[in-house]
């Protein structure tokens, strides 16, 4: 049995989620239901895949803000190419193309970060802006509203569907299985492979990692390619589920995703973070994003609430640590 | 370039008294190694040998070439000339992998550990890496860690994160990691800098165990005494030259200091001040639950007061309380006859108290910032002209004045403080306080991490400051330092002042005994 650390960020976020559910159910009894749960799971797919990627980068001691631009670049280019060539590719191949484009774009980040050793925030801010501009200028700025048939077909695949006693319809798409797959794969990578431990090690101390002979560059190249690949996957899932490829989509979401990851306990200084924490952070952010409207709170309040959660969720533990240190002299 | 007759004498004698070094029993021989960086000679024709299971003390001041030598052994630098013989195999140079494969492991001053990983993982990481594993074998890693810790007779919780360990335990983890990788020579770079007396004792016990196990140790330090008792041999570097290589029994602190600096450093104990000197600071009944009990003392104008105590005696808490860094439960403080309340750094500074912390690197300096910014930050307000615009030429004048007065060796006051040596960093901290014209200066471990030459210089600066009327409190567990610089010594134990000793009335060994008892 894993021990529960009652002082960890994970536990704190878990408590906030429970509190949120209680308050929400009290003011809107229909909240605590299967349809709400499935809504939450569906809305968590894309953010969840993004957040797992961000977690990896944060653990390695970097930060990536370009993943939304990578995702939208990959999804739009893939959809456009498949359509214009008139190919009837099955959806797994379409997804693969998008993932590969994402990886390729991630490698651009890797060249600057691992190759030229530039600060990760600067590099990814640059690629965020450049990729989006390139996409809109040279690839296209027209929304594609009839995506290829295989993508539409994917959007209709569901694991379960039904109607509850109140007559509300619910369904869980197969896309959710991708989130589960990404979680399992990344968990295995981080905790069971030496490559994963190398990622923790370079985030803990880059200099020490070099000294004991970890190939820091290769590890970084892997991290940014992996995140790029995940972004490509999240992007094409997003487009398939919405059945529309919008080149103006997704960009702007990056701070919410980073917020979810940080709320879950990953440190911006690197070396720390767990999958459980990240998923809890995602649940909280998605819940706030989707459910405040249900409670009759205007949507403009979402960002206020998310901001407050970040300040409390990450500020409180570090304030307590400081007080304890001062008390101890 | 051999300095003085004694240096040459030692070298000749070495051959006779150390047959080990000349027989096949030697594990590593460094032969005529030279290395220069952009025209500056870091090492010139250095030769010495290390036998199996032998502990060698490599001493030298900062900049003497110690680090270059370590890097050459670790394979991080390539020598320009000479050779390194390991197990009778001659190498013109080593690369990091070869060096590790031959059993050479370096424990750097910062230990190069991963704060976010567990003890077990830290110990076993390099081994798993060297074996080219793809998957993590947790149980195997734990077993490795257990086995190695048992070898040095230490128990540490294997699952705890390294960031939670004390400095001494971190060092043990670093030693264990070296052993896990089948080390045959462990190079320890300044292993005692951050350790208390007791921790140094247990480190020395561990080095003895390593030696008995057939593992050689290169103990690199600029502190004089510790290496002598555990090392068979002492090698002294000065300005890149090997100036002495002889059995440890032939050295004492005085002769070592002479070899390291090339000058005779005689420090004499200070007599107490005349009784009539007026008090500049008075402390009465200072208490804090669990750490300080009823502390009372006076500090006179121009006096250097030593507060000696072991780690945990309350010496650092006393300093922090006097500077308002921690709150107190009771007590009265008078500075220049005026009552000053405890608990705020700001009030203490206003009252004329300055504090140079123990760990100047983390608490006292803005390391990546320039020397001039570090010197002037404390007085920046007084340089604000009309509308709050800084008077830059005034600032520059102040900086160069202090650099000159404190002998800070730098060609560029805009260089980052972290580029300076330990001694010079300490001077920058001093300069910053002196620029504020304090009445009382509290120095916590003023020469921790500073080499012998700079140490003497800093003691001279302390004496000079006291002569100008400042009251100075030196807090330290470095007994020779307390004796050399203080007019009066208070011995602290368990949060109380156990004893007051007038300066120049006690011997080093006697003071050490009273501190420990």
Coordinates of C-alpha atoms in Angstrom, one line a residue, chain B residues 20 31 38 73 78 122 124 187 192 207 214 221 225 232 234 295 297-298 305 323 402 412 422 446 452 454 485 504 515:
Chain B
X20 CA 56.5 2.1 -1.4
X31 CA 55.1 11.8 -13.5
X38 CA 46.2 30.4 -22.0
X73 CA 43.1 12.5 -12.5
X78 CA 44.4 16.7 -20.5
X122 CA 22.0 8.3 -5.4
X124 CA 23.6 3.1 -7.1
X187 CA 39.7 11.9 -4.2
X192 CA 36.0 18.9 6.0
X207 CA 39.0 7.0 5.9
X214 CA 42.9 -1.4 0.3
X221 CA 42.6 20.5 1.7
X225 CA 45.8 19.9 10.8
X232 CA 50.7 8.7 5.6
X234 CA 51.7 14.9 2.6
X295 CA 23.2 35.1 28.2
X297 CA 28.1 39.9 28.5
X298 CA 29.7 43.2 27.7
X305 CA 35.4 39.1 21.8
X323 CA 21.1 40.5 14.6
X402 CA 37.1 49.6 -0.1
X412 CA 37.7 44.3 -12.5
X422 CA 36.9 32.3 -0.8
X446 CA 35.0 34.6 9.4
X452 CA 45.9 30.0 5.3
X454 CA 44.1 34.9 3.4
X485 CA 42.2 37.1 17.0
X504 CA 46.6 34.9 25.8
X515 CA 35.1 23.1 24.5

